[in-house]
CSV table of C-alpha atoms in Angstrom, one decimal:
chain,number,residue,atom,x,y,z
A,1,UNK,CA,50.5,-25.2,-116.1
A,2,UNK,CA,52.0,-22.3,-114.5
A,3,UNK,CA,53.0,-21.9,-110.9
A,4,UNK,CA,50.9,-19.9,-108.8
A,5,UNK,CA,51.8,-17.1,-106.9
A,6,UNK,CA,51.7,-16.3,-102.9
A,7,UNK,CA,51.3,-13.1,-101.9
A,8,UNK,CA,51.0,-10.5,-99.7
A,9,UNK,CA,49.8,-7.1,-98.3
A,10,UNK,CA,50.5,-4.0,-97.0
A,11,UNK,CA,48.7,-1.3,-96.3
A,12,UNK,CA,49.9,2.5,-97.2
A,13,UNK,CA,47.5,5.6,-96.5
A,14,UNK,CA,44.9,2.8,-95.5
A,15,UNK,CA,45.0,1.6,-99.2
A,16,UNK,CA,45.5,-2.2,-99.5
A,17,UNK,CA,48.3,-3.3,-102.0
A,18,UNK,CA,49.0,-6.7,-102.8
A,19,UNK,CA,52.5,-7.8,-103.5
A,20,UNK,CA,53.5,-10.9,-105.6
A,21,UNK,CA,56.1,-13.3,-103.3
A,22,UNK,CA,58.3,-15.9,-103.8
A,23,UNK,CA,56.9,-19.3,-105.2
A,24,UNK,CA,56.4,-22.0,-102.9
A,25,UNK,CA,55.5,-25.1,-104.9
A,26,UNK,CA,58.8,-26.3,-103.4
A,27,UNK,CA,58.4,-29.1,-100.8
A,28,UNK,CA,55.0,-30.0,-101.4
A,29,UNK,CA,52.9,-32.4,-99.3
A,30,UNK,CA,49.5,-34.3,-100.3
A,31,UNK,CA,47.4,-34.8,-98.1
A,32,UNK,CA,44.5,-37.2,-98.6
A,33,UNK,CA,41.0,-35.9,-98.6
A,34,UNK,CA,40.2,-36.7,-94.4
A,35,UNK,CA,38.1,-33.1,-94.0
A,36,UNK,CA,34.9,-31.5,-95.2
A,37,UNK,CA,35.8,-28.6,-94.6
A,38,UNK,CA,38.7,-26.4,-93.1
A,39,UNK,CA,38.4,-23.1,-91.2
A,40,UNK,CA,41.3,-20.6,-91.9
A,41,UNK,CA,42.1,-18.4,-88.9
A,42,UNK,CA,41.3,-19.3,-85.1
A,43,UNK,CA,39.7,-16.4,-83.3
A,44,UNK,CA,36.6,-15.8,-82.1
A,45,UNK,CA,34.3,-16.1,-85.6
A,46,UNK,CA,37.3,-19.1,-86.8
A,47,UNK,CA,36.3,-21.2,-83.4
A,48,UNK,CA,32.7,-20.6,-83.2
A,49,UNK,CA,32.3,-21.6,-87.4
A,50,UNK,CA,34.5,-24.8,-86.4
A,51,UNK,CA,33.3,-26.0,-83.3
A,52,UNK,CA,29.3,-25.5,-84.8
A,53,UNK,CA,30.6,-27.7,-87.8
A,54,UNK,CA,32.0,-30.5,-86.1
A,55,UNK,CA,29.1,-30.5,-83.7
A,56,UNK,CA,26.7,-31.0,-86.7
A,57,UNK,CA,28.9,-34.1,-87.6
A,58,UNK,CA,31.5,-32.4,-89.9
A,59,UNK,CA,35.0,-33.6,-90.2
A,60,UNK,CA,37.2,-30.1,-89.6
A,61,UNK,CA,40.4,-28.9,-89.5
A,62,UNK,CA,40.9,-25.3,-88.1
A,63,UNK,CA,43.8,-23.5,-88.8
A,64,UNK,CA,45.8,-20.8,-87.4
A,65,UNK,CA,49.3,-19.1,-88.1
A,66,UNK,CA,50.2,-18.1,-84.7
A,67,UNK,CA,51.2,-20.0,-81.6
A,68,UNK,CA,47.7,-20.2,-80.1
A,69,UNK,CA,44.1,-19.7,-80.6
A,70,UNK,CA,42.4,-16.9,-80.4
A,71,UNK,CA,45.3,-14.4,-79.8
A,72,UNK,CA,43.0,-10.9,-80.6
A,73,UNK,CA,40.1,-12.4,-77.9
A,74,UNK,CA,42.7,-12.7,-75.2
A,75,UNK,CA,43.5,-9.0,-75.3
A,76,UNK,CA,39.7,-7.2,-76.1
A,77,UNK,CA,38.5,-5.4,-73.6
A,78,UNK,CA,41.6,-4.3,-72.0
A,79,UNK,CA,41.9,-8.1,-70.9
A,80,UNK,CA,38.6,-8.6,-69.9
A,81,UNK,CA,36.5,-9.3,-72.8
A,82,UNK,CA,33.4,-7.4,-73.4
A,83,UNK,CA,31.8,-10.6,-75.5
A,84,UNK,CA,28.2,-9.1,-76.6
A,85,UNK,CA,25.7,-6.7,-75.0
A,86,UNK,CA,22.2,-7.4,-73.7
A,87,UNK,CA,20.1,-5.0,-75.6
A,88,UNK,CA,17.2,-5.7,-77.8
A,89,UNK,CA,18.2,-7.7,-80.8
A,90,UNK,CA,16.6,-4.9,-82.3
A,91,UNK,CA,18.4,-2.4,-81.2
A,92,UNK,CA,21.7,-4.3,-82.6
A,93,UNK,CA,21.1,-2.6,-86.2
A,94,UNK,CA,21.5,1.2,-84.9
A,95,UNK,CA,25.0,0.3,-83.6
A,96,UNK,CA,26.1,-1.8,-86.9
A,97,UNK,CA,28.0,1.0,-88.9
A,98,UNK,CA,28.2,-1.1,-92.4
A,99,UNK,CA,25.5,-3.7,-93.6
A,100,UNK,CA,23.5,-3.7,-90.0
A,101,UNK,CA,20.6,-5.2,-91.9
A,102,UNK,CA,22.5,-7.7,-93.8
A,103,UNK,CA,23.5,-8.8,-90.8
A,104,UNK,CA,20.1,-9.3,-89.2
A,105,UNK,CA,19.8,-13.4,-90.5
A,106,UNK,CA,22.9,-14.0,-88.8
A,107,UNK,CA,21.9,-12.3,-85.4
A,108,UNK,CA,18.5,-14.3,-85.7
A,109,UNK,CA,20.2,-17.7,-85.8
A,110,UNK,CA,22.7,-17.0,-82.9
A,111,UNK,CA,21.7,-13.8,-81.0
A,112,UNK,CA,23.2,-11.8,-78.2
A,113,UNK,CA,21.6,-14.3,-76.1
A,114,UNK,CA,22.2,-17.5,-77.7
A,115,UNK,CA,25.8,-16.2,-77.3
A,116,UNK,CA,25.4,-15.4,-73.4
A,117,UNK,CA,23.7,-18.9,-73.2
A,118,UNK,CA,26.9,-20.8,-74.9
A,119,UNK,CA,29.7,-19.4,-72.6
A,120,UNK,CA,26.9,-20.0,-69.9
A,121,UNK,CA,26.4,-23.3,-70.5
A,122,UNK,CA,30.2,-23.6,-71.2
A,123,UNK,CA,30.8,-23.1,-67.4
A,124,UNK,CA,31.4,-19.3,-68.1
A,125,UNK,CA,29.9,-17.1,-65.6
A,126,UNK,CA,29.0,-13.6,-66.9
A,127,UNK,CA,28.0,-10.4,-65.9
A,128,UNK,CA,25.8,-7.3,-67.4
A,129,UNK,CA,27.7,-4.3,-67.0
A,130,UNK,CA,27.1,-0.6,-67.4
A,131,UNK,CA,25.5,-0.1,-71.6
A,132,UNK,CA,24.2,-3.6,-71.3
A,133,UNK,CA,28.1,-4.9,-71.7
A,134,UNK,CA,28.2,-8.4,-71.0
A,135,UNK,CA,31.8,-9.4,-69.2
A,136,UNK,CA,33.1,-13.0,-67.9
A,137,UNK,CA,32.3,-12.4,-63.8
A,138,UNK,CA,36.5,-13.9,-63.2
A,139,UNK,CA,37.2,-10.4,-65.4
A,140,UNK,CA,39.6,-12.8,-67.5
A,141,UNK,CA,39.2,-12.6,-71.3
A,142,UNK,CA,41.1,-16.2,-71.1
A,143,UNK,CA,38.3,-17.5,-69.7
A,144,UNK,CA,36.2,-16.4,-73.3
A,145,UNK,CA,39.2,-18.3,-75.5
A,146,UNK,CA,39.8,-21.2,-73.4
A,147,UNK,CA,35.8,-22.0,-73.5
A,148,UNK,CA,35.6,-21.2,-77.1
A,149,UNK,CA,38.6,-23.4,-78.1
A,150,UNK,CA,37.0,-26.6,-75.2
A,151,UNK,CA,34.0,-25.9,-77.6
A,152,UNK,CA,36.1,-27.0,-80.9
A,153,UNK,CA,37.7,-29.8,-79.0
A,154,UNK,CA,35.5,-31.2,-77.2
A,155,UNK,CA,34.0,-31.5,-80.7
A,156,UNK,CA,36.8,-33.1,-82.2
A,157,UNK,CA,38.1,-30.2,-84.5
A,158,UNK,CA,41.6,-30.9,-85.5
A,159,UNK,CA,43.6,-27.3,-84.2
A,160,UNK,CA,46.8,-27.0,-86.2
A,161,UNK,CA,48.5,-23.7,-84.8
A,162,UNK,CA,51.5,-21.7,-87.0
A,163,UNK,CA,50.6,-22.8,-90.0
A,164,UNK,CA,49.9,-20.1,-92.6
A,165,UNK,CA,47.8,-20.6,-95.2
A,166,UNK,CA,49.0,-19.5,-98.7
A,167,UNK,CA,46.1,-20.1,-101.0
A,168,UNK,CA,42.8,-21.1,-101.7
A,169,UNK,CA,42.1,-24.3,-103.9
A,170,UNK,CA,39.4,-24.2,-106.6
A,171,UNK,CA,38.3,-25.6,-109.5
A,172,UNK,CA,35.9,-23.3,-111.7
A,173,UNK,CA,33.8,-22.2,-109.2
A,174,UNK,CA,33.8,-24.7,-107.0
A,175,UNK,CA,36.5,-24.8,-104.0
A,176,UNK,CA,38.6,-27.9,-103.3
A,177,UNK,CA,40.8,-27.3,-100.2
A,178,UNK,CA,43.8,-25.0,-99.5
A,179,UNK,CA,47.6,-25.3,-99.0
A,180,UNK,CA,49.6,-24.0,-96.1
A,181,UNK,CA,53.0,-24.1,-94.7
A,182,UNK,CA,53.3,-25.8,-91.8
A,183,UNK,CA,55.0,-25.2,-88.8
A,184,UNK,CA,58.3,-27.5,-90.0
A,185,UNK,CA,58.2,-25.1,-93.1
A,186,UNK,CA,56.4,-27.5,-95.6
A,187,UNK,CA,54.1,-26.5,-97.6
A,188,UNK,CA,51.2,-29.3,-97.5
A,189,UNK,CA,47.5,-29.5,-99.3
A,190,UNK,CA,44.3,-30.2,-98.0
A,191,UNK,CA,41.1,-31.2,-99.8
A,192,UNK,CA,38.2,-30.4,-98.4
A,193,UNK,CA,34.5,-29.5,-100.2
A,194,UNK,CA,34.6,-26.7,-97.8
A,195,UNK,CA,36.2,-23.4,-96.2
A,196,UNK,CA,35.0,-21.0,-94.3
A,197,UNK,CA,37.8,-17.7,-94.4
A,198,UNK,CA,38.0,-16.3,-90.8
A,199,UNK,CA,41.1,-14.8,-90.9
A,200,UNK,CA,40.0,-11.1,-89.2
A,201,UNK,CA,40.5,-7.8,-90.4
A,202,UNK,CA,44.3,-5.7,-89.9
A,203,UNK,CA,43.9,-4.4,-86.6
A,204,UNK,CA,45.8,-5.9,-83.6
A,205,UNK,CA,48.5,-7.0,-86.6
A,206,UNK,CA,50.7,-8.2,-83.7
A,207,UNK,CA,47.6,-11.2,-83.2
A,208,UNK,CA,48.0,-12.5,-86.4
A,209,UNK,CA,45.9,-10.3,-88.5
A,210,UNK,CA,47.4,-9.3,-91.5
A,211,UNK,CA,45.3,-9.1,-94.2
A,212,UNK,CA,45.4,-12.5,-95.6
A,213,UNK,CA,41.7,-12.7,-96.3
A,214,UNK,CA,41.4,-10.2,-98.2
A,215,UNK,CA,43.9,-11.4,-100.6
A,216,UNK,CA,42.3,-14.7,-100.7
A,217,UNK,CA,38.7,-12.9,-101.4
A,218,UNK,CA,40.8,-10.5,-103.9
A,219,UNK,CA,42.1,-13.4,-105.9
A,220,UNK,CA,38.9,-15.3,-106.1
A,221,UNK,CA,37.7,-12.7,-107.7
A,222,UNK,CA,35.9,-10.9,-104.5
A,223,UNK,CA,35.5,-6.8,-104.2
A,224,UNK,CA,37.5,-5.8,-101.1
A,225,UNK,CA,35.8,-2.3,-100.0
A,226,UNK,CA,38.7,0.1,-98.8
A,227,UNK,CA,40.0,-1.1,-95.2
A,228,UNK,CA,40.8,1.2,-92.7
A,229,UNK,CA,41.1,1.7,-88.7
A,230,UNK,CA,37.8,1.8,-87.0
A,231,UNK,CA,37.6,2.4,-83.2
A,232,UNK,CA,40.8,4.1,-82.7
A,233,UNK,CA,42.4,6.9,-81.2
A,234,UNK,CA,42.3,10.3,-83.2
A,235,UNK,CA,45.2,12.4,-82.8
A,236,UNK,CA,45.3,16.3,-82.0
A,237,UNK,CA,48.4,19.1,-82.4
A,238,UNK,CA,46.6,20.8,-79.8
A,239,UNK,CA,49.0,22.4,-77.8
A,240,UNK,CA,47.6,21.4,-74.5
A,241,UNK,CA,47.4,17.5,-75.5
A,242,UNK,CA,51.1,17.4,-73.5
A,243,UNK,CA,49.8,19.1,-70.3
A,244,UNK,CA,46.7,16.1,-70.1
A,245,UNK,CA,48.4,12.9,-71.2
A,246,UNK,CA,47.2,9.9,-69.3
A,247,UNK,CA,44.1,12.1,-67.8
A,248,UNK,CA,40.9,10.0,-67.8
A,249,UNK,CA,37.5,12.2,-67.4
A,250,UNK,CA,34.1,10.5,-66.8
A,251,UNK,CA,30.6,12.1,-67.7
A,252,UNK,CA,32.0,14.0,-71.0
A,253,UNK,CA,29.6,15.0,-74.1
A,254,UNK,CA,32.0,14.8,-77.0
A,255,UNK,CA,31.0,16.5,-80.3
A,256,UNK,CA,32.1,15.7,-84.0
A,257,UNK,CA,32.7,18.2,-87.0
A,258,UNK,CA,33.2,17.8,-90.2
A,259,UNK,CA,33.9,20.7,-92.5
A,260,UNK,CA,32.7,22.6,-89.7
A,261,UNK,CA,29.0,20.6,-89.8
A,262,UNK,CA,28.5,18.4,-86.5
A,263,UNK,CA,27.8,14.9,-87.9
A,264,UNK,CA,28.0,13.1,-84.4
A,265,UNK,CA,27.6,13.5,-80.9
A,266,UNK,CA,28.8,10.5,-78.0
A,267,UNK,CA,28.3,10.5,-74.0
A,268,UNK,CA,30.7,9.2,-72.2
A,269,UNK,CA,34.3,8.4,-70.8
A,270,UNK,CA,37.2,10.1,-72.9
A,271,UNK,CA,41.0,9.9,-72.4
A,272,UNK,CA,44.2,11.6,-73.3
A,273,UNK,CA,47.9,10.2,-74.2
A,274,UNK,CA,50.8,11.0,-76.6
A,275,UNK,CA,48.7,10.0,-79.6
A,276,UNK,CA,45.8,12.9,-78.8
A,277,UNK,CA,42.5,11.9,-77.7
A,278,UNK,CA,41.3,7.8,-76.4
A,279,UNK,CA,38.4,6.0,-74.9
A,280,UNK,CA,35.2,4.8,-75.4
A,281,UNK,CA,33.7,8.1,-76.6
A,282,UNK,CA,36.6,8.8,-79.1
A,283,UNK,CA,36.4,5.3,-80.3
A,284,UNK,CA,32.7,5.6,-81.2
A,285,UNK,CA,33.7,9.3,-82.8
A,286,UNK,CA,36.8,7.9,-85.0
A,287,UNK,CA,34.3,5.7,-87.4
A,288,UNK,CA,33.4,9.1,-89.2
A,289,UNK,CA,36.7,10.9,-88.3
A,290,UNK,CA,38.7,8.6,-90.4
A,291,UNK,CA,36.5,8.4,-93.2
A,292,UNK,CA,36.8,12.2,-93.2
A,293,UNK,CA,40.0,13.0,-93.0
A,294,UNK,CA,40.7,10.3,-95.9
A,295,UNK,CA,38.4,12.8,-97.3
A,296,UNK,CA,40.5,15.5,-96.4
A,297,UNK,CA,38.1,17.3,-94.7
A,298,UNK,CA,38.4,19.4,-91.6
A,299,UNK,CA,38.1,17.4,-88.3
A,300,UNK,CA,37.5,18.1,-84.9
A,301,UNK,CA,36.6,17.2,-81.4
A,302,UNK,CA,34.6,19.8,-79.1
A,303,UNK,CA,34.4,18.3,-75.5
A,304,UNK,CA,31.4,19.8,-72.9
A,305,UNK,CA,33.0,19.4,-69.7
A,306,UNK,CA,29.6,20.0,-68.4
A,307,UNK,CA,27.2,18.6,-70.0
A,308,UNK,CA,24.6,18.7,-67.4
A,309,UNK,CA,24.5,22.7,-67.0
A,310,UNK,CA,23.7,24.7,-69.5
A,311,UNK,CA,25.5,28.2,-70.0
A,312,UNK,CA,23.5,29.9,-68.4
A,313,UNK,CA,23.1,27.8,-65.4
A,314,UNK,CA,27.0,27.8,-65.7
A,315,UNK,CA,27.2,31.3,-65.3
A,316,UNK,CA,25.1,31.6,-62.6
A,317,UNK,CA,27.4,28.8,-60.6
A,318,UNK,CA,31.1,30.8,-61.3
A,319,UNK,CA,29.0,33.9,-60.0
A,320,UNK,CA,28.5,31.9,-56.8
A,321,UNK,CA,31.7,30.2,-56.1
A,322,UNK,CA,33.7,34.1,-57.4
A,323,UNK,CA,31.2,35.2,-54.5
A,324,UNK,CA,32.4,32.8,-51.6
A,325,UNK,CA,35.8,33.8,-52.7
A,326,UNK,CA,38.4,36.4,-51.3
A,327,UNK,CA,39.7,38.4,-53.9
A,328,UNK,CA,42.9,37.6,-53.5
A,329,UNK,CA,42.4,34.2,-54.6
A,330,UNK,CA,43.7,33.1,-57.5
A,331,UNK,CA,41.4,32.1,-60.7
A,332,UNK,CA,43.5,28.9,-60.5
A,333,UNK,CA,41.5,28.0,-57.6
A,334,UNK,CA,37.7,28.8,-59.4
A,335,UNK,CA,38.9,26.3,-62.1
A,336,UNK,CA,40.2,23.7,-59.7
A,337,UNK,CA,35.8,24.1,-58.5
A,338,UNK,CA,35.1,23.7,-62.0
A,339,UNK,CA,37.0,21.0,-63.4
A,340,UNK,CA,39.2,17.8,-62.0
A,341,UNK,CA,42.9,19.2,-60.9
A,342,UNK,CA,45.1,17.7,-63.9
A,343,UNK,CA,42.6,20.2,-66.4
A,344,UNK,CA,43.4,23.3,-64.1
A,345,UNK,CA,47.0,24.7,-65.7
A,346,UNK,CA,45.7,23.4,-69.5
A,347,UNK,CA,42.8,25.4,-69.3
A,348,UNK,CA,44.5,28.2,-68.0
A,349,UNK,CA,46.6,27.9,-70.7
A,350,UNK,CA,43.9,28.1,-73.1
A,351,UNK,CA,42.2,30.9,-72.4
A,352,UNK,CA,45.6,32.4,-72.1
A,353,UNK,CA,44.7,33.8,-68.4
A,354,UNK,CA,47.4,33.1,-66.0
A,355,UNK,CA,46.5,30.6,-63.1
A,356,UNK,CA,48.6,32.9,-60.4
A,357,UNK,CA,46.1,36.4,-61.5
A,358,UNK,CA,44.0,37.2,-58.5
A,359,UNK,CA,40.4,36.1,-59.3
A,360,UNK,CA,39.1,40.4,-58.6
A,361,UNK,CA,41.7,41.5,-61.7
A,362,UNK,CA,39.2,38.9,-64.3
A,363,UNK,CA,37.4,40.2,-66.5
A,364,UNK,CA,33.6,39.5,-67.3
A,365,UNK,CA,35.0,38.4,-70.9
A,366,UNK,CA,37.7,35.9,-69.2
A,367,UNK,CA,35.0,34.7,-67.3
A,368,UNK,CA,32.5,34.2,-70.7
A,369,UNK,CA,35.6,32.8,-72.2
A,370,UNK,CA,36.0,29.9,-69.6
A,371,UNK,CA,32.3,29.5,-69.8
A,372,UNK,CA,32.9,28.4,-73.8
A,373,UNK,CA,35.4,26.6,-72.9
A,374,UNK,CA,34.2,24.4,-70.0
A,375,UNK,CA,30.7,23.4,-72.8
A,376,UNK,CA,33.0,23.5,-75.8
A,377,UNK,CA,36.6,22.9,-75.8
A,378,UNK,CA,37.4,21.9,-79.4
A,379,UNK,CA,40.6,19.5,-80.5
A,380,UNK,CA,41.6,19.9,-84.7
A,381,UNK,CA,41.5,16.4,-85.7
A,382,UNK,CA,45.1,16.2,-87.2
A,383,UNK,CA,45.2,12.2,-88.2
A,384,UNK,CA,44.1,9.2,-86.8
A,385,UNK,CA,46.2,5.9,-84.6
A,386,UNK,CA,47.2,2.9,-87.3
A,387,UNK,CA,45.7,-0.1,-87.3
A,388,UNK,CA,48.1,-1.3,-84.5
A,389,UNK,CA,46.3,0.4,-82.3
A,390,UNK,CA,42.3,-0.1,-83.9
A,391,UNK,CA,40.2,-2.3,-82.0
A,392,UNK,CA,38.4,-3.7,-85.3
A,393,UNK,CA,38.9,-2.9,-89.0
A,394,UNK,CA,36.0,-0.9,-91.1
A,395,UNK,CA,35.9,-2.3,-94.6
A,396,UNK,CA,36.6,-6.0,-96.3
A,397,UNK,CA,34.8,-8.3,-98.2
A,398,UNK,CA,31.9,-6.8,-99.8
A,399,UNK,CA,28.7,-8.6,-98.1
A,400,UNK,CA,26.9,-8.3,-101.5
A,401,UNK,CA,29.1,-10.7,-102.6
A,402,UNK,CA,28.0,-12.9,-99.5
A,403,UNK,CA,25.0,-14.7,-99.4
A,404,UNK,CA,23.4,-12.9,-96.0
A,405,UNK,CA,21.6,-16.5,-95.6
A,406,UNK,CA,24.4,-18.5,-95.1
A,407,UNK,CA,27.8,-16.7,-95.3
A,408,UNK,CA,28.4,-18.6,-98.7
A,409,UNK,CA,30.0,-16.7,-101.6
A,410,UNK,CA,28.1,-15.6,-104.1
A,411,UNK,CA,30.7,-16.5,-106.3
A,412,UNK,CA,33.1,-19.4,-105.5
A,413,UNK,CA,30.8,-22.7,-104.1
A,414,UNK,CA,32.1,-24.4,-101.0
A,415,UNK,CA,33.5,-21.0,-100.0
A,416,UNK,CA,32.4,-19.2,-96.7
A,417,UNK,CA,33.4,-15.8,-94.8
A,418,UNK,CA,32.5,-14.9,-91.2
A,419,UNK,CA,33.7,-12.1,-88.7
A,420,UNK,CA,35.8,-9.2,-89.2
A,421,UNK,CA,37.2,-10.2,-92.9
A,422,UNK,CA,33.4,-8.8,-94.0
A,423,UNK,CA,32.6,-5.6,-94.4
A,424,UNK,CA,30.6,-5.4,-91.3
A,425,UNK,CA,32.0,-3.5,-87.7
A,426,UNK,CA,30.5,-1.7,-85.7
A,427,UNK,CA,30.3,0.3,-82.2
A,428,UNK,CA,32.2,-0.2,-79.1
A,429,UNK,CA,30.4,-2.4,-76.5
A,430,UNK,CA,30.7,-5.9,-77.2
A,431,UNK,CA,28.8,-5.6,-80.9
A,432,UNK,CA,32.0,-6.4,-83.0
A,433,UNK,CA,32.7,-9.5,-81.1
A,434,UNK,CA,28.6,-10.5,-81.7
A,435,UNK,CA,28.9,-10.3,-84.9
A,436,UNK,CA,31.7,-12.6,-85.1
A,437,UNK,CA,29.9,-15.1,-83.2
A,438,UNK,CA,26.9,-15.2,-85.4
A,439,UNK,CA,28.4,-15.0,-88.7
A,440,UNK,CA,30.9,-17.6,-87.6
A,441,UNK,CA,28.1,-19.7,-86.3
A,442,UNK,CA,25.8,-19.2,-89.6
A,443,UNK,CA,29.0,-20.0,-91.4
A,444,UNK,CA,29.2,-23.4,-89.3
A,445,UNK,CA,26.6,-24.6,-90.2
A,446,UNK,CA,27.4,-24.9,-94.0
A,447,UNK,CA,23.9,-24.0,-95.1
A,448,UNK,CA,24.0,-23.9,-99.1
């Protein structure tokens, strides 16, 4: 019989390639058969499918190649860990970008509030933020990952950290176990009647996802739909993205074209750095932006700096503060009224009106031209961040390949997926993290 081959991934123009390695039949340990089944990758879906399966009386053995559990969960939320939101379960579906109703099964065994319940009843305290955003009260998105990995061991799931696994066992269509290289750089096999591939998508690479999922799916004969970034920055050549770097504005209306047609429209807090345009706003936007510019389709960004006036009630307000002004003021000092202070010089810039001219030498059409820019200041979409900066990945295993009942394959018996490795993700607000918690529980329960 010939040798199998290990492989691995990269990822060029968002493409996924796979790339044959060296063979590692060397050193090989056997294992007797002591599991019934074995999780592959240790975040959030990873400890939620193991920790459900041992508590329903399952033997398990979680696996995960870096130094710790849950790496990516530490990190969400900017360190604090927006772990679900509180709307209606219903309401979960409009902010599931791919396969929202596919997903609805899962969400009905372990909902938003089955999941608020668990860290609850895990000694987690939590609190409902602004958009229904459900946080730990401590702020600490350690306090999430500690309780989730208490949850496997108190369980009895065996946690084996860096150790990579290599490949999937099967026989026909039925799987058998995997091999991994442990952390003394043996390669050892263990048979198990079941695994569940949690293993994330490619964002966050630095927390240990890599793609390996996807290769497992590809071999097993598994359609991988195209992976790229989702929730990430977009970046702008505008020429004022220098002057606003690190300038975060509240309360902004943000605007998406595509080939000059808006597609999409976001409320909400928006951000500047080197890479072009950030926050929660952008992040929502980027879903479409990327799969446009793969396109190669014009992008942009229009921002309404004041979303709460209309033009015309705009006008009326420069006409009163021009009026309580000497006219040897400078126009410098009407947009300082209008805007916060680190926007002042940029939009000067922009409308190409000098912040020093005394505000009685503007014109009416300087004036109309601030007015467009203040309720439409519009950022060419030039690219968009890598996946090292993405907070999820959009694309993966193909869930009509999954059965939506109990995260079994469709194709391979024994064989489960949960959490990002699927081609589910969705917006910002705690909804990406839900759904690995409910497919990952679904998964642990090893339905068939």
């Amino acid at each position: 019989m010939a040798k199998s081959q290990i492989f691995n991934c990269q990822f060029v123009n968002s493409q996924l390639f796979f790339l044959p390695l060296q063979n590692m039949e060397e050193n090989l340990e056997i294992t007797e058969p002591q599991y019934d089944v074995v999780v592959v990758g240790a975040g959030a879906a990873g400890l939620m499918a193991a920790g459900t399966a041992a508590r329903n009386g399952k033997r398990v053995l979680l696996l995960e190649k870096m130094e710790k559990p849950a790496r990516k969960v530490r990190i969400t939320g900017k360190g604090r860990c927006n772990l679900t939101n509180a709307r209606p379960v219903e309401e979960f579906a409009e902010n599931v970008r791919t396969n929202g109703e596919w997903l609805h099964i899962a969400m009905s065994e372990f909902s938003n509030r089955a999941t608020m319940r668990f860290f609850e009843r895990m000694g987690v305290k939590l609190v409902t933020e602004r958009g229904e955003r459900v946080f730990p009260e401590s702020g600490k998105a350690a306090d999430i990952a500690n309780a989730l990995e208490f949850y496997c061991r108190d369980y009895d799931v065996q946690i084996e950290c860096n150790c990579r696994v290599t490949n999937i066992l099967t026989v026909g269509d039925k799987v058998y176990g995997v091999k991994y290289m442990n952390k003394r750089g043996f390669e050892r096999k263990v048979e198990a009647e079941n695994v569940i591939i949690t293993t994330g998508g490619v964002s966050y690479p630095a927390t240990g996802s890599t793609g390996d999922g996807y290769i497992f799916a590809d071999r097993l004969g598994h359609k991988v739909e195209d992976v790229r970034p989702s929730l990430t920055p977009l970046v702008s050549n505008h020429p004022q993205i220098a002057y606003i770097k690190d300038v975060w504005l509240k309360n902004i209306n943000a605007r998406l074209f595509v080939a000059g047609e808006m597609v999409r429209e976001e409320f909400g807090e928006i951000s500047f750095s080197d890479r072009g345009l950030e926050g929660a706003v952008i992040l929502r936007l980027s879903r479409d932006a990327v799969d446009a510019l793969l396109e190669e389709k014009s992008v942009k960004v229009e921002l309404d700096l004041k979303p709460a006036l209309t033009e015309e009630v705009l006008r009326e307000r420069i006409k009163r503060e021009v009026a309580e002004m000497q006219p040897e003021d400078m126009f410098a000092e009407l947009v300082r009224r209008l805007v916060p202070k680190p926007l002042v010089v940029p939009i000067c810039k922009e409308l190409d009106v000098h912040s020093r001219l005394y505000i009685s030498k503007v014109s009416d059409k300087e004036f109309e031209r601030l007015i467009k820019v203040l309720k439409g200041w519009s950022f060419p979409i030039s690219d968009y961040a890598p996946f090292e900066y993405a907070v999820v990945t959009a694309g993966g295993v193909s869930c009509a390949e999954v059965n939506e009942y109990t995260m079994e394959s469709l194709k391979v018996k024994g064989l489960y997926f949960a959490g990002e490795v699927l081609d589910v993700d969705a917006n910002t607000g705690g909804y990406n993290l839900q759904i690995a918690f409910s497919t990952g529980h679904l998964a642990g329960l090893l339905k068939k």
